[in-house]
mmCIF file of C-alpha atoms in Angstrom:
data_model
loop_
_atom_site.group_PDB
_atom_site.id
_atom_site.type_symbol
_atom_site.label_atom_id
_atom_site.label_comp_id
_atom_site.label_asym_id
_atom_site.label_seq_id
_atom_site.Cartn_x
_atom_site.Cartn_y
_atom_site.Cartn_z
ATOM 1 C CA UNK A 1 3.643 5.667 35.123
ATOM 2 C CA UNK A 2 6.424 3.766 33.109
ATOM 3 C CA UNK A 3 5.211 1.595 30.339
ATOM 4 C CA UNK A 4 5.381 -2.312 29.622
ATOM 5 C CA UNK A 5 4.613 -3.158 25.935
ATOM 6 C CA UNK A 6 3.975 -6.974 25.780
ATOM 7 C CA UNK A 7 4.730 -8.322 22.016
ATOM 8 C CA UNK A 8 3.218 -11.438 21.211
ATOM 9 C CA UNK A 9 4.077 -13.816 18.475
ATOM 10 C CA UNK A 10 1.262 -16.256 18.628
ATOM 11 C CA UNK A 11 -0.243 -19.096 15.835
ATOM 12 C CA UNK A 12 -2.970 -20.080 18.082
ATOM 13 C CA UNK A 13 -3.619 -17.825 20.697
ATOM 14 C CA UNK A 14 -1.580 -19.790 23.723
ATOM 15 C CA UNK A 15 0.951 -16.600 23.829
ATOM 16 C CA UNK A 16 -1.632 -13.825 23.641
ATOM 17 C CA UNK A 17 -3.272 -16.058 26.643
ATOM 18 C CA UNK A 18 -0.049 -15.717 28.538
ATOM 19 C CA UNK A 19 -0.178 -12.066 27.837
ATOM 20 C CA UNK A 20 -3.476 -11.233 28.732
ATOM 21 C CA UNK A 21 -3.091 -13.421 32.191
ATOM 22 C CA UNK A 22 0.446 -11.845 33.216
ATOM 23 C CA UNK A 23 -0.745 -8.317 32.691
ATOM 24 C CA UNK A 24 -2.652 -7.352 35.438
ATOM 25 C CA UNK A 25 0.495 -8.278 37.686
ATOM 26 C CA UNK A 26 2.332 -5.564 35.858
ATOM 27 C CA UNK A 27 -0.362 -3.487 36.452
ATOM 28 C CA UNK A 28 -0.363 -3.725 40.067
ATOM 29 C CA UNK A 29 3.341 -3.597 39.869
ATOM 30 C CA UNK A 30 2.768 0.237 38.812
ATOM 31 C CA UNK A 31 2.955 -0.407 34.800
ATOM 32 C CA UNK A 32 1.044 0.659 31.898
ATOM 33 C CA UNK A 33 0.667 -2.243 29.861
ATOM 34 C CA UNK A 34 -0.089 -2.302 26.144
ATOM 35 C CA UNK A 35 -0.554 -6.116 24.419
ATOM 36 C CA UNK A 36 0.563 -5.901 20.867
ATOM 37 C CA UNK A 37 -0.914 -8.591 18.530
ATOM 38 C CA UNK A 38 0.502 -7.777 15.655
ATOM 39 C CA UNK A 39 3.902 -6.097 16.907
ATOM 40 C CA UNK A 40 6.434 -4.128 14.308
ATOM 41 C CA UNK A 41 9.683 -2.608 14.483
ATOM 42 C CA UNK A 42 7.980 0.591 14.851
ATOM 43 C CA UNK A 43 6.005 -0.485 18.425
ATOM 44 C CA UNK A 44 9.805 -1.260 19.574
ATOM 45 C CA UNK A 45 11.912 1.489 18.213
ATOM 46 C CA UNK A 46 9.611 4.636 17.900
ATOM 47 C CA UNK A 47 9.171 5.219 21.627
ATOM 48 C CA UNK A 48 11.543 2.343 23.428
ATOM 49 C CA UNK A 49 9.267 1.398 26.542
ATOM 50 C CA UNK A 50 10.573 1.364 30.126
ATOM 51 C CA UNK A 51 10.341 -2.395 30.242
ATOM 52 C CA UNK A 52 9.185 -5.062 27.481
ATOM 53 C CA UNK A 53 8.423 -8.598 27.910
ATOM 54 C CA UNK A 54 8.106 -11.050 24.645
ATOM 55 C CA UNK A 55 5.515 -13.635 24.879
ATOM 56 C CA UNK A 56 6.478 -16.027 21.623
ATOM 57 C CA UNK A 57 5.492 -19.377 20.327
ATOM 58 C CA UNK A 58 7.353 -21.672 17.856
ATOM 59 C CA UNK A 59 5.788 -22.889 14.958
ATOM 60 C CA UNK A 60 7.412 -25.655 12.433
ATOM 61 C CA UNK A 61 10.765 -25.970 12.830
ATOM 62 C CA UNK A 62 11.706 -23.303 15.119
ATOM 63 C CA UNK A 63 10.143 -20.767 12.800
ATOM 64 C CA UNK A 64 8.480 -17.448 14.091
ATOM 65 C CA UNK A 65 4.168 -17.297 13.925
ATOM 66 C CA UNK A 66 3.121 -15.045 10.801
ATOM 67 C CA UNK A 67 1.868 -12.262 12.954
ATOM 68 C CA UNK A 68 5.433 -11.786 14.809
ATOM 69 C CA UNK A 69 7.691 -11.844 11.388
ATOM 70 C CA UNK A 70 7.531 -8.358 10.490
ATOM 71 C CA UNK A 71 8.569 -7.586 14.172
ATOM 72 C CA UNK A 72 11.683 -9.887 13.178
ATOM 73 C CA UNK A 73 12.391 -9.309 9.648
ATOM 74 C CA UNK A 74 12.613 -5.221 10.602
ATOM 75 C CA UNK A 75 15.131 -6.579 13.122
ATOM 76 C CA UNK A 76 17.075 -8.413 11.074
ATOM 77 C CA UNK A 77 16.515 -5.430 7.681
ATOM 78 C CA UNK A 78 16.996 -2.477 9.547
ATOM 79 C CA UNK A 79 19.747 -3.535 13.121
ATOM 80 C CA UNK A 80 18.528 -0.952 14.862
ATOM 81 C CA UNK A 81 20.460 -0.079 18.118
ATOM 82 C CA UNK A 82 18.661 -1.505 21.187
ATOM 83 C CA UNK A 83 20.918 -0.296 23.883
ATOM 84 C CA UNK A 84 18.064 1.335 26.225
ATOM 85 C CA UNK A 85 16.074 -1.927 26.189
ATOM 86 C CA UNK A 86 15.576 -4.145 29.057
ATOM 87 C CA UNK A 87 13.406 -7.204 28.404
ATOM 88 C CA UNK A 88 11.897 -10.440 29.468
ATOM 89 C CA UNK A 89 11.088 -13.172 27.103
ATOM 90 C CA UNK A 90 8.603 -16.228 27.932
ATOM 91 C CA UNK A 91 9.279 -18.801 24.943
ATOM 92 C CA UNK A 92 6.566 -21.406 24.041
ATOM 93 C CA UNK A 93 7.329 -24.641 21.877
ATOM 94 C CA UNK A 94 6.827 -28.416 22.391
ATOM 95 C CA UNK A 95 9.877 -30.627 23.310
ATOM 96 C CA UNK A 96 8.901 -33.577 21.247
ATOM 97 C CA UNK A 97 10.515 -30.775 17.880
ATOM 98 C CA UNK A 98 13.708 -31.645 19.542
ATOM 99 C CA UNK A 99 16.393 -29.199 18.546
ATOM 100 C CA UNK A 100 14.251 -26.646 17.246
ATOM 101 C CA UNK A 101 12.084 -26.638 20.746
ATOM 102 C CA UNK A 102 11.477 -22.588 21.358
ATOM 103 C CA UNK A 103 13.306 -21.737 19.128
ATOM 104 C CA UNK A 104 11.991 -18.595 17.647
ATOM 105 C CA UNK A 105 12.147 -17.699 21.576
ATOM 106 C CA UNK A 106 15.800 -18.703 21.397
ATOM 107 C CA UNK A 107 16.631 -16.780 17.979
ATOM 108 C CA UNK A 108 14.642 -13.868 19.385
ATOM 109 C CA UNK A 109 16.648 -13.611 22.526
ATOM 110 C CA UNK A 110 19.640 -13.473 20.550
ATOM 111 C CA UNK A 111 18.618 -10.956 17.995
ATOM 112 C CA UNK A 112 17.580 -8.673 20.448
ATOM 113 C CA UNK A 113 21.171 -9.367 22.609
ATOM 114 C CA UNK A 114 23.095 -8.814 19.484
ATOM 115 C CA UNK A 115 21.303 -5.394 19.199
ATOM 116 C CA UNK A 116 22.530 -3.862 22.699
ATOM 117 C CA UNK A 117 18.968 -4.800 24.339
ATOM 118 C CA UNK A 118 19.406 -6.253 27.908
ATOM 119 C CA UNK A 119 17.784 -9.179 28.915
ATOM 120 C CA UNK A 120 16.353 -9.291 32.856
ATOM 121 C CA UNK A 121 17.023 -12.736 34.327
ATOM 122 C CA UNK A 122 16.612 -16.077 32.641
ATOM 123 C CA UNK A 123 14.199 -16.777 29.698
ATOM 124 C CA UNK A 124 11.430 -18.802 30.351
ATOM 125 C CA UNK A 125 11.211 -22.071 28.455
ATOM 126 C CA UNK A 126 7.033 -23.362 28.466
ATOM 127 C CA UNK A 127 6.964 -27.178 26.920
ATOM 128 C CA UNK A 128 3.417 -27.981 25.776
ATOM 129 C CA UNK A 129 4.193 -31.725 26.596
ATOM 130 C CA UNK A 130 4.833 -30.922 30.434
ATOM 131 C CA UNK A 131 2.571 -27.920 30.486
ATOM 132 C CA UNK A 132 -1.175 -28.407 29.076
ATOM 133 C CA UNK A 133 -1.689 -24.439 30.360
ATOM 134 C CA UNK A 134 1.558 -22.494 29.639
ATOM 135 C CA UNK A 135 0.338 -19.717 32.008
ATOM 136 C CA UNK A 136 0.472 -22.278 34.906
ATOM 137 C CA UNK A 137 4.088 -21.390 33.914
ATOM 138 C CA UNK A 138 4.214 -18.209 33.147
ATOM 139 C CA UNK A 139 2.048 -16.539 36.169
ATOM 140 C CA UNK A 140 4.661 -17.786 39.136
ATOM 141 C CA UNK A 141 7.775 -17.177 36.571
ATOM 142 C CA UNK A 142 6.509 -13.032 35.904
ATOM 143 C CA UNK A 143 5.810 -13.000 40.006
ATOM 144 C CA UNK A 144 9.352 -14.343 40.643
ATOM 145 C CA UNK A 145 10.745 -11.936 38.006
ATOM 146 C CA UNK A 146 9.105 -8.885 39.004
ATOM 147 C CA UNK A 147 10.751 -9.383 42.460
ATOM 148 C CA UNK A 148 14.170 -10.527 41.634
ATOM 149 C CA UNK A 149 14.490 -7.827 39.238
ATOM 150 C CA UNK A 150 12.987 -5.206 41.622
ATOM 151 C CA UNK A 151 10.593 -4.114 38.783
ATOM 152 C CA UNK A 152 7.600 -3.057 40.969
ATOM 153 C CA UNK A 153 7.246 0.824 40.513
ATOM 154 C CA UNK A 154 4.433 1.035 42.858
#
């Protein structure tokens, strides 16, 4: 059964809530899903997984949430080639930041580009002032993207 690490990078819990909520449609897609609060570089690089989806919030101004910066700052110490990786990558933030609106989503999705990793489709974008629930967003956007990118195993 291939395997679908979710890493979340959440401040107060709305990320982890899309994570736990999109999971059981990977499940029944055919994946073995692992949530990883606290993600490092070691969840991503010691065993790649067959498919990854990041689930991250924005905090400040476009900063990353405390539990998701040692994820990043092994990233950004250590480059490590990210070739094999294929990814999806739900960004939270609130449009009223202006510029800085997702954008540790944004910066993310560029790291992990810069690193060989291959996106899947377009990055979600959730705005807390359009969307009180952000998996009202996130459920039909993982359903859609599941079966555009033929992802279902099972």
């Amino acid at each position: 059964m291939p395997m679908l690490k979710i890493y979340v990078g959440t401040m107060y819990g709305g990320a982890l809530d899309v994570a736990e909520q999109v999971a059981p449609l990977f499940e029944s897609a055919g994946y073995e899903v692992a949530i990883l609060e606290q993600p490092s570089l070691d969840d991503l690089v010691e065993a790649l997984p067959d498919l990854a989806l990041f689930c991250v919030s924005t905090t400040g101004s476009g900063d990353f949430p405390g539990n998701f910066v040692p994820l990043v700052r092994g990233l950004d110490e250590q480059s490590p080639a990210l070739v094999g990786l294929r990814y999806g990558l739900i960004a939270l933030g609130d449009s009223s930041y202006g510029e800085t609106f997702c954008g540790a989503g944004r910066r993310l999705d560029e790291m992990l580009q810069s690193l060989g990793a291959s996106r899947l489709g377009e990055r979600l974008e959730v705005d807390a002032m359009e969307t009180f629930m952000a998996d009202d967003a996130a459920l039909p956007w993982v359903e859609e993207w599941i079966e555009a990118q033929r992802l279902k195993v099972a």
